[in-house]
PDB file of C-alpha atoms and ligand atoms in Angstrom:
ATOM      1  CA  MET A 171     -86.619  -8.361 -28.986  1.00 83.00           C
ATOM      2  CA  ARG A 172     -88.919  -5.639 -27.252  1.00 86.00           C
ATOM      3  CA  LYS A 173     -92.500  -5.887 -26.583  1.00 87.00           C
ATOM      4  CA  ILE A 174     -94.754  -3.464 -28.332  1.00 87.00           C
ATOM      5  CA  ILE A 175     -98.392  -3.370 -26.635  1.00 88.00           C
ATOM      6  CA  PHE A 176    -100.983  -2.953 -29.269  1.00 94.00           C
ATOM      7  CA  ASN A 177    -104.563  -1.915 -28.806  1.00 93.00           C
ATOM      8  CA  GLU A 178    -108.208  -1.381 -30.259  1.00 95.00           C
ATOM      9  CA  LYS A 179    -108.153   1.795 -29.330  1.00 97.00           C
ATOM     10  CA  VAL A 180    -104.935   2.611 -30.986  1.00 97.00           C
ATOM     11  CA  LEU A 181    -105.626   0.944 -34.137  1.00 98.00           C
ATOM     12  CA  GLU A 182    -109.058   2.812 -34.200  1.00 98.00           C
ATOM     13  CA  GLU A 183    -106.868   5.940 -33.684  1.00 98.00           C
ATOM     14  CA  ALA A 184    -104.966   5.016 -36.504  1.00 98.00           C
ATOM     15  CA  LEU A 185    -107.865   3.731 -38.682  1.00 98.00           C
ATOM     16  CA  ALA A 186    -109.514   7.299 -38.392  1.00 98.00           C
ATOM     17  CA  ILE A 187    -106.212   9.140 -39.079  1.00 98.00           C
ATOM     18  CA  GLY A 188    -106.372   7.297 -42.612  1.00 98.00           C
ATOM     19  CA  LYS A 189    -109.661   7.554 -43.462  1.00 98.00           C
ATOM     20  CA  GLU A 190    -108.885  11.597 -42.990  1.00 98.00           C
ATOM     21  CA  HIS A 191    -107.270  10.795 -45.819  1.00 97.00           C
ATOM     22  CA  LEU A 192    -109.397   8.679 -47.911  1.00 97.00           C
ATOM     23  CA  GLY A 193    -109.838   9.922 -51.542  1.00 95.00           C
ATOM     24  CA  GLU A 194    -106.236  11.176 -51.838  1.00 96.00           C
ATOM     25  CA  GLY A 195    -103.682   8.953 -53.903  1.00 95.00           C
ATOM     26  CA  ASN A 196    -105.641   6.584 -57.170  1.00 95.00           C
ATOM     27  CA  VAL A 197    -106.360   3.320 -56.899  1.00 95.00           C
ATOM     28  CA  ALA A 198    -103.602   1.517 -59.720  1.00 94.00           C
ATOM     29  CA  ASP A 199    -105.624   1.575 -62.971  1.00 90.00           C
ATOM     30  CA  TYR A 200    -102.585   0.335 -65.175  1.00 89.00           C
ATOM     31  CA  ILE A 201    -104.388  -3.124 -64.433  1.00 92.00           C
ATOM     32  CA  PRO A 202    -107.824  -2.880 -65.618  1.00 92.00           C
ATOM     33  CA  GLU A 203    -109.449  -5.267 -63.279  1.00 93.00           C
ATOM     34  CA  LEU A 204    -107.770  -2.825 -60.779  1.00 92.00           C
ATOM     35  CA  LYS A 205    -109.470  -0.107 -61.216  1.00 92.00           C
ATOM     36  CA  LYS A 206    -112.635  -1.886 -60.317  1.00 93.00           C
ATOM     37  CA  VAL A 207    -111.892  -2.017 -56.613  1.00 95.00           C
ATOM     38  CA  ASP A 208    -113.793   0.491 -54.210  1.00 96.00           C
ATOM     39  CA  PRO A 209    -111.189   3.317 -53.049  1.00 97.00           C
ATOM     40  CA  ASN A 210    -113.117   4.042 -49.318  1.00 97.00           C
ATOM     41  CA  LYS A 211    -111.831   0.438 -48.481  1.00 98.00           C
ATOM     42  CA  ILE A 212    -109.439   0.650 -45.449  1.00 98.00           C
ATOM     43  CA  ALA A 213    -108.021  -2.456 -42.520  1.00 98.00           C
ATOM     44  CA  ILE A 214    -105.370  -2.852 -40.323  1.00 98.00           C
ATOM     45  CA  SER A 215    -104.566  -6.315 -38.828  1.00 98.00           C
ATOM     46  CA  VAL A 216    -102.198  -6.721 -35.882  1.00 98.00           C
ATOM     47  CA  ILE A 217    -100.924 -10.574 -34.375  1.00 97.00           C
ATOM     48  CA  GLU A 218     -99.102 -10.845 -30.702  1.00 93.00           C
ATOM     49  CA  ASP A 219     -98.570 -14.635 -29.786  1.00 82.00           C
ATOM     50  CA  ASP A 220    -101.797 -14.942 -29.305  1.00 74.00           C
ATOM     51  CA  LYS A 221    -104.318 -12.045 -29.900  1.00 90.00           C
ATOM     52  CA  TYR A 222    -105.456 -11.281 -32.615  1.00 96.00           C
ATOM     53  CA  ILE A 223    -106.894  -6.876 -33.226  1.00 97.00           C
ATOM     54  CA  ASN A 224    -108.348  -6.514 -36.194  1.00 98.00           C
ATOM     55  CA  VAL A 225    -110.560  -2.822 -37.509  1.00 98.00           C
ATOM     56  CA  GLY A 226    -111.829  -1.564 -40.389  1.00 98.00           C
ATOM     57  CA  ASP A 227    -112.559  -3.819 -43.696  1.00 98.00           C
ATOM     58  CA  CYS A 228    -110.093  -7.154 -42.399  1.00 97.00           C
ATOM     59  CA  GLU A 229    -112.158  -9.665 -44.305  1.00 97.00           C
ATOM     60  CA  GLN A 230    -111.951  -7.400 -47.435  1.00 98.00           C
ATOM     61  CA  LYS A 231    -110.169  -9.646 -50.179  1.00 98.00           C
ATOM     62  CA  PHE A 232    -107.570  -7.849 -52.541  1.00 98.00           C
ATOM     63  CA  SER A 233    -104.779  -9.084 -54.796  1.00 98.00           C
ATOM     64  CA  ILE A 234    -101.533  -9.298 -52.966  1.00 98.00           C
ATOM     65  CA  GLN A 235     -99.341  -8.085 -56.157  1.00 98.00           C
ATOM     66  CA  SER A 236     -95.891  -6.990 -55.310  1.00 97.00           C
ATOM     67  CA  ILE A 237     -96.525  -8.202 -51.845  1.00 98.00           C
ATOM     68  CA  ILE A 238     -95.810 -11.860 -53.166  1.00 98.00           C
ATOM     69  CA  LYS A 239     -92.343 -10.683 -54.437  1.00 98.00           C
ATOM     70  CA  VAL A 240     -91.026 -11.430 -50.835  1.00 98.00           C
ATOM     71  CA  ILE A 241     -92.634 -14.993 -50.952  1.00 98.00           C
ATOM     72  CA  LEU A 242     -90.880 -15.440 -54.487  1.00 98.00           C
ATOM     73  CA  TYR A 243     -87.239 -14.832 -53.022  1.00 98.00           C
ATOM     74  CA  SER A 244     -87.698 -16.514 -50.467  1.00 98.00           C
ATOM     75  CA  LEU A 245     -88.344 -19.654 -52.510  1.00 98.00           C
ATOM     76  CA  ALA A 246     -85.428 -18.554 -54.344  1.00 98.00           C
ATOM     77  CA  LEU A 247     -82.977 -18.526 -51.540  1.00 98.00           C
ATOM     78  CA  GLU A 248     -84.023 -21.876 -50.396  1.00 97.00           C
ATOM     79  CA  ASN A 249     -83.048 -22.996 -53.984  1.00 97.00           C
ATOM     80  CA  TYR A 250     -79.967 -21.104 -54.928  1.00 96.00           C
ATOM     81  CA  ARG A 251     -76.740 -19.441 -53.634  1.00 95.00           C
ATOM     82  CA  MET A 252     -76.962 -16.323 -52.934  1.00 93.00           C
ATOM     83  CA  ASP A 253     -73.887 -15.660 -54.875  1.00 94.00           C
ATOM     84  CA  VAL A 254     -75.396 -17.306 -57.765  1.00 95.00           C
ATOM     85  CA  LEU A 255     -79.090 -15.746 -57.379  1.00 97.00           C
ATOM     86  CA  LYS A 256     -76.602 -12.742 -57.961  1.00 96.00           C
ATOM     87  CA  GLN A 257     -75.976 -13.387 -61.378  1.00 95.00           C
ATOM     88  CA  TYR A 258     -79.505 -13.010 -62.160  1.00 96.00           C
ATOM     89  CA  VAL A 259     -80.783 -10.158 -59.504  1.00 97.00           C
ATOM     90  CA  GLY A 260     -79.020  -7.614 -57.680  1.00 96.00           C
ATOM     91  CA  VAL A 261     -79.925  -6.217 -53.866  1.00 96.00           C
ATOM     92  CA  LYS A 262     -79.683  -2.440 -54.687  1.00 94.00           C
ATOM     93  CA  PRO A 263     -82.272  -0.166 -53.401  1.00 93.00           C
ATOM     94  CA  SER A 264     -84.166   1.326 -57.004  1.00 88.00           C
ATOM     95  CA  ALA A 265     -84.681   4.745 -57.444  1.00 85.00           C
ATOM     96  CA  LYS A 266     -87.305   4.371 -60.208  1.00 89.00           C
ATOM     97  CA  PRO A 267     -90.569   3.079 -60.752  1.00 87.00           C
ATOM     98  CA  PHE A 268     -91.457  -0.957 -59.959  1.00 88.00           C
ATOM     99  CA  ASN A 269     -91.946  -1.204 -64.114  1.00 89.00           C
ATOM    100  CA  SER A 270     -88.917   0.748 -65.027  1.00 90.00           C
ATOM    101  CA  VAL A 271     -87.472  -0.058 -68.355  1.00 90.00           C
ATOM    102  CA  ILE A 272     -84.673   2.278 -68.140  1.00 93.00           C
ATOM    103  CA  GLU A 273     -83.403   1.238 -65.341  1.00 91.00           C
ATOM    104  CA  LEU A 274     -82.842  -2.059 -66.266  1.00 92.00           C
ATOM    105  CA  GLU A 275     -81.176  -0.914 -69.466  1.00 89.00           C
ATOM    106  CA  LEU A 276     -79.116   1.059 -67.513  1.00 89.00           C
ATOM    107  CA  SER A 277     -78.128  -1.120 -64.638  1.00 88.00           C
ATOM    108  CA  GLU A 278     -75.009  -3.268 -64.719  1.00 85.00           C
ATOM    109  CA  LYS A 279     -75.058  -6.239 -67.299  1.00 86.00           C
ATOM    110  CA  SER A 280     -78.869  -5.128 -67.261  1.00 88.00           C
ATOM    111  CA  ILE A 281     -79.091  -7.801 -63.934  1.00 95.00           C
ATOM    112  CA  PRO A 282     -82.446  -6.533 -62.830  1.00 96.00           C
ATOM    113  CA  ILE A 283     -81.265  -4.511 -58.940  1.00 95.00           C
ATOM    114  CA  ASN A 284     -83.400  -5.837 -56.534  1.00 96.00           C
ATOM    115  CA  PRO A 285     -86.158  -8.818 -56.644  1.00 97.00           C
ATOM    116  CA  PHE A 286     -88.867  -7.037 -55.620  1.00 97.00           C
ATOM    117  CA  ILE A 287     -89.205  -4.670 -58.605  1.00 95.00           C
ATOM    118  CA  ASN A 288     -90.945  -6.252 -61.617  1.00 96.00           C
ATOM    119  CA  ALA A 289     -88.080  -7.329 -63.485  1.00 96.00           C
ATOM    120  CA  GLY A 290     -86.702  -8.546 -60.578  1.00 97.00           C
ATOM    121  CA  ALA A 291     -89.550 -10.867 -60.005  1.00 98.00           C
ATOM    122  CA  ILE A 292     -90.002 -11.989 -63.063  1.00 97.00           C
ATOM    123  CA  VAL A 293     -86.189 -13.583 -63.233  1.00 97.00           C
ATOM    124  CA  VAL A 294     -86.636 -14.869 -60.042  1.00 98.00           C
ATOM    125  CA  VAL A 295     -90.387 -16.708 -61.358  1.00 98.00           C
ATOM    126  CA  ALA A 296     -88.057 -17.680 -64.614  1.00 97.00           C
ATOM    127  CA  LEU A 297     -85.616 -19.533 -61.795  1.00 97.00           C
ATOM    128  CA  LEU A 298     -88.400 -21.506 -59.688  1.00 98.00           C
ATOM    129  CA  HIS A 299     -89.712 -22.710 -63.322  1.00 97.00           C
ATOM    130  CA  GLY A 300     -85.916 -24.120 -63.784  1.00 95.00           C
ATOM    131  CA  ILE A 301     -86.667 -25.994 -60.474  1.00 96.00           C
ATOM    132  CA  TYR A 302     -90.428 -26.921 -60.484  1.00 97.00           C
ATOM    133  CA  GLY A 303     -90.748 -26.905 -64.080  1.00 96.00           C
ATOM    134  CA  ASP A 304     -94.780 -26.237 -64.302  1.00 96.00           C
ATOM    135  CA  LYS A 305     -95.574 -27.286 -60.561  1.00 98.00           C
ATOM    136  CA  THR A 306     -94.136 -23.420 -60.333  1.00 98.00           C
ATOM    137  CA  PHE A 307     -97.211 -21.271 -59.454  1.00 98.00           C
ATOM    138  CA  ASP A 308     -98.390 -24.797 -56.911  1.00 98.00           C
ATOM    139  CA  ALA A 309     -94.868 -24.478 -55.003  1.00 98.00           C
ATOM    140  CA  ILE A 310     -95.597 -20.281 -54.649  1.00 98.00           C
ATOM    141  CA  LEU A 311     -99.260 -21.174 -53.939  1.00 98.00           C
ATOM    142  CA  LYS A 312     -98.243 -23.277 -51.048  1.00 98.00           C
ATOM    143  CA  LYS A 313     -95.509 -20.931 -49.635  1.00 98.00           C
ATOM    144  CA  ALA A 314     -97.820 -18.140 -49.770  1.00 98.00           C
ATOM    145  CA  SER A 315    -100.703 -20.461 -47.504  1.00 98.00           C
ATOM    146  CA  GLU A 316     -97.893 -20.892 -45.427  1.00 98.00           C
ATOM    147  CA  PHE A 317     -96.838 -17.517 -44.797  1.00 98.00           C
ATOM    148  CA  LEU A 318    -100.510 -16.380 -44.290  1.00 98.00           C
ATOM    149  CA  ALA A 319    -101.414 -19.185 -42.859  1.00 96.00           C
ATOM    150  CA  THR A 320    -104.356 -19.904 -44.694  1.00 97.00           C
ATOM    151  CA  ASP A 321    -105.488 -21.782 -48.451  1.00 97.00           C
ATOM    152  CA  LEU A 322    -105.037 -19.487 -50.833  1.00 98.00           C
ATOM    153  CA  THR A 323    -106.376 -18.437 -54.485  1.00 97.00           C
ATOM    154  CA  TYR A 324    -105.653 -16.521 -56.839  1.00 98.00           C
ATOM    155  CA  SER A 325    -108.060 -13.889 -59.274  1.00 98.00           C
ATOM    156  CA  LYS A 326    -108.626 -15.756 -63.033  1.00 98.00           C
ATOM    157  CA  GLU A 327    -109.862 -12.140 -63.896  1.00 97.00           C
ATOM    158  CA  ILE A 328    -106.761  -9.953 -62.246  1.00 97.00           C
ATOM    159  CA  ALA A 329    -104.770 -12.709 -63.730  1.00 97.00           C
ATOM    160  CA  GLU A 330    -106.351 -12.431 -66.946  1.00 97.00           C
ATOM    161  CA  SER A 331    -106.259  -8.916 -66.726  1.00 97.00           C
ATOM    162  CA  GLU A 332    -102.774  -8.151 -65.916  1.00 96.00           C
ATOM    163  CA  LYS A 333    -101.817 -10.378 -68.692  1.00 96.00           C
ATOM    164  CA  ALA A 334    -103.989  -8.143 -71.283  1.00 96.00           C
ATOM    165  CA  SER A 335    -102.474  -5.041 -70.215  1.00 94.00           C
ATOM    166  CA  SER A 336     -98.810  -6.747 -69.604  1.00 93.00           C
ATOM    167  CA  PHE A 337     -96.829  -4.373 -72.356  1.00 94.00           C
ATOM    168  CA  ALA A 338     -94.265  -2.948 -69.728  1.00 95.00           C
ATOM    169  CA  ASN A 339     -93.843  -6.485 -68.382  1.00 96.00           C
ATOM    170  CA  ARG A 340     -92.586  -7.851 -72.131  1.00 97.00           C
ATOM    171  CA  THR A 341     -90.743  -5.223 -72.826  1.00 96.00           C
ATOM    172  CA  LEU A 342     -88.812  -6.716 -69.719  1.00 96.00           C
ATOM    173  CA  ILE A 343     -88.731 -10.040 -70.322  1.00 97.00           C
ATOM    174  CA  TYR A 344     -87.781  -9.414 -73.532  1.00 96.00           C
ATOM    175  CA  LEU A 345     -85.093  -6.957 -72.503  1.00 95.00           C
ATOM    176  CA  MET A 346     -83.531  -9.026 -70.345  1.00 96.00           C
ATOM    177  CA  LEU A 347     -83.824 -12.235 -72.938  1.00 95.00           C
ATOM    178  CA  SER A 348     -81.518 -10.050 -75.549  1.00 94.00           C
ATOM    179  CA  ARG A 349     -79.147  -9.364 -73.001  1.00 93.00           C
ATOM    180  CA  GLY A 350     -78.744 -12.954 -71.409  1.00 94.00           C
ATOM    181  CA  ILE A 351     -80.236 -12.276 -68.359  1.00 95.00           C
ATOM    182  CA  LEU A 352     -82.393 -14.844 -69.217  1.00 96.00           C
ATOM    183  CA  SER A 353     -81.282 -18.063 -71.502  1.00 93.00           C
ATOM    184  CA  LYS A 354     -82.810 -17.960 -74.973  1.00 92.00           C
ATOM    185  CA  ASN A 355     -85.068 -21.256 -74.210  1.00 92.00           C
ATOM    186  CA  THR A 356     -86.525 -19.337 -71.565  1.00 95.00           C
ATOM    187  CA  ASN A 357     -90.743 -20.035 -72.023  1.00 96.00           C
ATOM    188  CA  VAL A 358     -91.903 -16.219 -71.940  1.00 97.00           C
ATOM    189  CA  GLU A 359     -95.699 -17.087 -71.816  1.00 97.00           C
ATOM    190  CA  GLU A 360     -95.007 -19.664 -69.113  1.00 97.00           C
ATOM    191  CA  VAL A 361     -93.430 -17.375 -67.275  1.00 98.00           C
ATOM    192  CA  LEU A 362     -95.234 -14.358 -67.495  1.00 98.00           C
ATOM    193  CA  ASP A 363     -98.847 -16.435 -66.967  1.00 98.00           C
ATOM    194  CA  THR A 364     -96.919 -17.632 -63.320  1.00 98.00           C
ATOM    195  CA  TYR A 365     -96.232 -14.112 -62.607  1.00 98.00           C
ATOM    196  CA  PHE A 366     -99.511 -12.729 -63.580  1.00 98.00           C
ATOM    197  CA  LYS A 367    -101.425 -15.742 -61.477  1.00 98.00           C
ATOM    198  CA  ALA A 368     -98.802 -15.097 -58.683  1.00 98.00           C
ATOM    199  CA  CYS A 369     -99.888 -11.308 -58.604  1.00 98.00           C
ATOM    200  CA  SER A 370    -103.350 -12.251 -58.123  1.00 98.00           C
ATOM    201  CA  ILE A 371    -103.313 -14.466 -55.039  1.00 98.00           C
ATOM    202  CA  LEU A 372    -106.394 -12.786 -53.199  1.00 98.00           C
ATOM    203  CA  THR A 373    -105.294 -12.154 -49.599  1.00 98.00           C
ATOM    204  CA  THR A 374    -106.567 -10.068 -46.486  1.00 98.00           C
ATOM    205  CA  THR A 375    -104.801  -8.103 -43.796  1.00 98.00           C
ATOM    206  CA  LYS A 376    -105.733 -11.032 -41.571  1.00 98.00           C
ATOM    207  CA  ASP A 377    -103.394 -12.941 -43.740  1.00 98.00           C
ATOM    208  CA  LEU A 378    -100.911 -10.553 -44.680  1.00 98.00           C
ATOM    209  CA  ALA A 379    -100.324 -10.232 -40.142  1.00 98.00           C
ATOM    210  CA  HIS A 380     -99.511 -13.645 -40.118  1.00 98.00           C
ATOM    211  CA  MET A 381     -96.703 -12.949 -42.698  1.00 98.00           C
ATOM    212  CA  SER A 382     -95.691 -10.106 -40.925  1.00 98.00           C
ATOM    213  CA  TYR A 383     -95.346 -12.108 -37.881  1.00 98.00           C
ATOM    214  CA  CYS A 384     -93.572 -15.350 -39.457  1.00 98.00           C
ATOM    215  CA  LEU A 385     -90.893 -12.478 -41.144  1.00 98.00           C
ATOM    216  CA  SER A 386     -90.617 -10.563 -37.537  1.00 97.00           C
ATOM    217  CA  ASN A 387     -90.208 -14.132 -35.511  1.00 96.00           C
ATOM    218  CA  GLY A 388     -87.150 -15.867 -36.486  1.00 97.00           C
ATOM    219  CA  GLY A 389     -89.139 -17.292 -39.852  1.00 98.00           C
ATOM    220  CA  LYS A 390     -91.595 -19.141 -37.845  1.00 97.00           C
ATOM    221  CA  SER A 391     -94.903 -19.105 -37.303  1.00 96.00           C
ATOM    222  CA  LEU A 392     -97.513 -18.400 -35.241  1.00 95.00           C
ATOM    223  CA  ASN A 393     -98.191 -21.806 -34.694  1.00 92.00           C
ATOM    224  CA  GLY A 394     -94.162 -22.173 -34.599  1.00 94.00           C
ATOM    225  CA  ASN A 395     -94.157 -24.105 -37.581  1.00 96.00           C
ATOM    226  CA  ARG A 396     -90.663 -22.966 -39.283  1.00 98.00           C
ATOM    227  CA  ILE A 397     -91.195 -21.563 -42.743  1.00 98.00           C
ATOM    228  CA  VAL A 398     -87.664 -20.112 -43.999  1.00 98.00           C
ATOM    229  CA  THR A 399     -84.798 -19.755 -41.854  1.00 98.00           C
ATOM    230  CA  GLU A 400     -83.889 -17.352 -39.578  1.00 97.00           C
ATOM    231  CA  LYS A 401     -80.981 -16.156 -42.443  1.00 97.00           C
ATOM    232  CA  GLU A 402     -83.549 -15.987 -45.182  1.00 98.00           C
ATOM    233  CA  ALA A 403     -85.931 -13.909 -42.655  1.00 98.00           C
ATOM    234  CA  ARG A 404     -83.226 -11.264 -41.935  1.00 98.00           C
ATOM    235  CA  ILE A 405     -82.133 -10.923 -45.589  1.00 98.00           C
ATOM    236  CA  LEU A 406     -86.008 -10.480 -46.722  1.00 98.00           C
ATOM    237  CA  ARG A 407     -86.398  -8.515 -44.075  1.00 98.00           C
ATOM    238  CA  ALA A 408     -83.277  -5.999 -45.316  1.00 98.00           C
ATOM    239  CA  LEU A 409     -84.539  -6.119 -48.874  1.00 97.00           C
ATOM    240  CA  MET A 410     -88.305  -5.192 -47.531  1.00 98.00           C
ATOM    241  CA  ALA A 411     -86.042  -2.320 -45.831  1.00 97.00           C
ATOM    242  CA  THR A 412     -84.197  -1.105 -48.561  1.00 97.00           C
ATOM    243  CA  CYS A 413     -86.539  -1.956 -51.430  1.00 96.00           C
ATOM    244  CA  GLY A 414     -90.053  -2.832 -50.451  1.00 97.00           C
ATOM    245  CA  THR A 415     -91.230   0.189 -51.104  1.00 96.00           C
ATOM    246  CA  TYR A 416     -90.244   0.942 -54.913  1.00 92.00           C
ATOM    247  CA  ASP A 417     -88.452   3.868 -55.173  1.00 91.00           C
ATOM    248  CA  TYR A 418     -90.411   5.576 -52.022  1.00 95.00           C
ATOM    249  CA  SER A 419     -88.288   3.040 -49.745  1.00 95.00           C
ATOM    250  CA  GLY A 420     -85.931   5.924 -48.098  1.00 95.00           C
ATOM    251  CA  ASP A 421     -88.619   8.136 -47.218  1.00 96.00           C
ATOM    252  CA  PHE A 422     -90.897   5.221 -45.623  1.00 97.00           C
ATOM    253  CA  ALA A 423     -87.650   4.039 -43.313  1.00 97.00           C
ATOM    254  CA  ILE A 424     -87.772   8.088 -42.226  1.00 97.00           C
ATOM    255  CA  ARG A 425     -91.751   8.187 -42.138  1.00 96.00           C
ATOM    256  CA  VAL A 426     -92.592   4.614 -40.345  1.00 98.00           C
ATOM    257  CA  GLY A 427     -89.126   2.961 -39.107  1.00 98.00           C
ATOM    258  CA  LEU A 428     -89.984  -0.551 -40.294  1.00 98.00           C
ATOM    259  CA  PRO A 429     -88.910  -3.130 -43.225  1.00 98.00           C
ATOM    260  CA  ALA A 430     -92.277  -3.216 -45.088  1.00 98.00           C
ATOM    261  CA  LYS A 431     -93.278  -4.391 -48.488  1.00 98.00           C
ATOM    262  CA  SER A 432     -96.343  -3.089 -50.200  1.00 97.00           C
ATOM    263  CA  GLY A 433     -98.577  -3.778 -53.458  1.00 97.00           C
ATOM    264  CA  VAL A 434    -100.174  -1.824 -56.027  1.00 96.00           C
ATOM    265  CA  GLY A 435    -103.543  -3.658 -54.725  1.00 97.00           C
ATOM    266  CA  GLY A 436    -103.420  -0.914 -51.590  1.00 98.00           C
ATOM    267  CA  GLY A 437    -102.054  -3.931 -48.947  1.00 98.00           C
ATOM    268  CA  ILE A 438     -98.388  -2.855 -46.876  1.00 98.00           C
ATOM    269  CA  VAL A 439     -96.772  -5.907 -45.122  1.00 98.00           C
ATOM    270  CA  THR A 440     -94.689  -4.473 -42.109  1.00 98.00           C
ATOM    271  CA  ALA A 441     -91.491  -6.704 -40.655  1.00 98.00           C
ATOM    272  CA  SER A 442     -89.710  -5.861 -37.696  1.00 96.00           C
ATOM    273  CA  GLU A 443     -88.008  -8.315 -35.255  1.00 94.00           C
ATOM    274  CA  ASP A 444     -90.520  -7.328 -32.281  1.00 93.00           C
ATOM    275  CA  LYS A 445     -92.433 -10.535 -32.744  1.00 92.00           C
ATOM    276  CA  TYR A 446     -95.899  -9.272 -34.044  1.00 96.00           C
ATOM    277  CA  GLY A 447     -97.281  -9.097 -36.834  1.00 98.00           C
ATOM    278  CA  LEU A 448     -99.181  -6.024 -38.835  1.00 98.00           C
ATOM    279  CA  ALA A 449    -100.821  -5.430 -42.278  1.00 98.00           C
ATOM    280  CA  VAL A 450    -102.899  -2.596 -43.701  1.00 98.00           C
ATOM    281  CA  TYR A 451    -104.646  -2.005 -46.836  1.00 98.00           C
ATOM    282  CA  SER A 452    -106.416   0.392 -48.639  1.00 98.00           C
ATOM    283  CA  PRO A 453    -106.498   0.790 -52.363  1.00 98.00           C
ATOM    284  CA  ALA A 454    -105.712   4.180 -53.730  1.00 98.00           C
ATOM    285  CA  LEU A 455    -101.887   4.644 -54.401  1.00 97.00           C
ATOM    286  CA  ASP A 456     -99.059   7.382 -53.580  1.00 96.00           C
ATOM    287  CA  SER A 457     -97.437   8.190 -57.344  1.00 94.00           C
ATOM    288  CA  HIS A 458     -95.080   5.252 -56.156  1.00 93.00           C
ATOM    289  CA  GLY A 459     -97.396   2.759 -55.771  1.00 93.00           C
ATOM    290  CA  ASN A 460     -97.829   2.388 -51.931  1.00 97.00           C
ATOM    291  CA  SER A 461    -101.493   2.928 -50.270  1.00 98.00           C
ATOM    292  CA  TYR A 462    -101.910   5.967 -49.562  1.00 98.00           C
ATOM    293  CA  CYS A 463    -103.890   5.622 -46.531  1.00 98.00           C
ATOM    294  CA  GLY A 464    -101.653   2.937 -45.396  1.00 98.00           C
ATOM    295  CA  VAL A 465     -98.622   4.751 -45.212  1.00 98.00           C
ATOM    296  CA  ARG A 466    -100.367   7.650 -43.222  1.00 98.00           C
ATOM    297  CA  MET A 467    -102.081   4.860 -40.886  1.00 98.00           C
ATOM    298  CA  LEU A 468     -98.494   3.092 -40.218  1.00 98.00           C
ATOM    299  CA  GLU A 469     -96.846   6.601 -40.140  1.00 98.00           C
ATOM    300  CA  TYR A 470     -99.818   7.178 -37.131  1.00 98.00           C
ATOM    301  CA  LEU A 471     -98.663   3.621 -34.941  1.00 98.00           C
ATOM    302  CA  SER A 472     -95.448   3.997 -35.068  1.00 98.00           C
ATOM    303  CA  GLU A 473     -95.212   7.475 -33.826  1.00 97.00           C
ATOM    304  CA  LYS A 474     -97.823   6.331 -30.621  1.00 97.00           C
ATOM    305  CA  LEU A 475     -96.032   3.025 -30.328  1.00 97.00           C
ATOM    306  CA  LYS A 476     -92.616   3.407 -30.916  1.00 96.00           C
ATOM    307  CA  LEU A 477     -92.419   0.580 -33.608  1.00 97.00           C
ATOM    308  CA  PHE A 478     -89.808   2.336 -35.886  1.00 96.00           C
ATOM    309  CA  ILE A 479     -86.600   0.720 -35.149  1.00 95.00           C
ATOM    310  CA  TYR A 480     -83.819   2.850 -37.099  1.00 93.00           C
TER     311      TYR A 480
HETATM  312  N1  LIG B 667     -98.528  -7.411 -60.970  1.00 83.80           N
HETATM  313  C1  LIG B 667     -98.100  -5.872 -60.728  1.00 83.80           C
HETATM  314  C2  LIG B 667     -97.192  -5.729 -61.876  1.00 83.80           C
HETATM  315  O1  LIG B 667     -96.479  -6.143 -62.440  1.00 83.80           O
HETATM  316  C3  LIG B 667     -97.201  -5.768 -59.859  1.00 83.80           C
HETATM  317  C4  LIG B 667     -96.654  -4.181 -59.172  1.00 83.80           C
HETATM  318  C5  LIG B 667     -96.583  -4.252 -58.170  1.00 83.80           C
HETATM  319  O2  LIG B 667     -97.560  -4.591 -57.025  1.00 83.80           O
HETATM  320  O3  LIG B 667     -95.698  -3.193 -57.499  1.00 83.80           O
HETATM  321  O4  LIG B 667     -97.020  -4.500 -62.695  1.00 83.80           O
END
């Protein structure tokens, strides 16, 4: 483990770099409710042992979106052996957008290639329904609240907006039903409702820094609670490194050099083995679905503080 020393000055510098890029990128508009967010919000949060540093709009709530896929997969790892899980969802990086139908169609046996694209996360939610039944969303919310070290809620408006515009996700789930990846008894509406609610969980960079800390501290939270095993934390970091920023993961590894998971809500949570937490937010996205300013702020911090691990 290396000791990385963050300070407010360097975070303010990174924030200023991010602000120079406000106006670039676009907020997600395929989910109508996400179009309403203010594109000029921007924030960075860091946790180092008992030191918190927050700059910018750190209290601003936004939907967690794809970042929840890390937590969904952690619940799957808790309940299924890896070899069983791999019959439903792979661990390969993706070369196509996160909701690509063609990638699912062309993948071996139409198994989603990783759990961090939509098809993969939907399969994981279906598997979790097999364990938790109608308490699945409660289990997800509980696990997310442990990871983020706070009581979380979800936005009904965003979940309903996702549901009303879920054409791509419906295509993916029906394709997986037709190929037998999902059992014919799958309750499609129940699985999709849970998935939309999970993506609509509201968070802040302050909360996400706790998730980052936990992943970077072998699965233990800041107050010492074990949230996932060391092995699970390692698997999650590995998947974040290879699949966490969609089909931009290779570029992200070069630019920032850290495992990370982004979401179309504009958050990015990082991971390392250096026992600090780091999360950023700004809702305008690049063409891959990653926060445009967020990537640039992380790139600056990584360069300045030598955060990169590759
Ligand atoms: N709820 C979003 C969707 O299903 C998640 C996408 C993302 O953040 O990558 O499209």
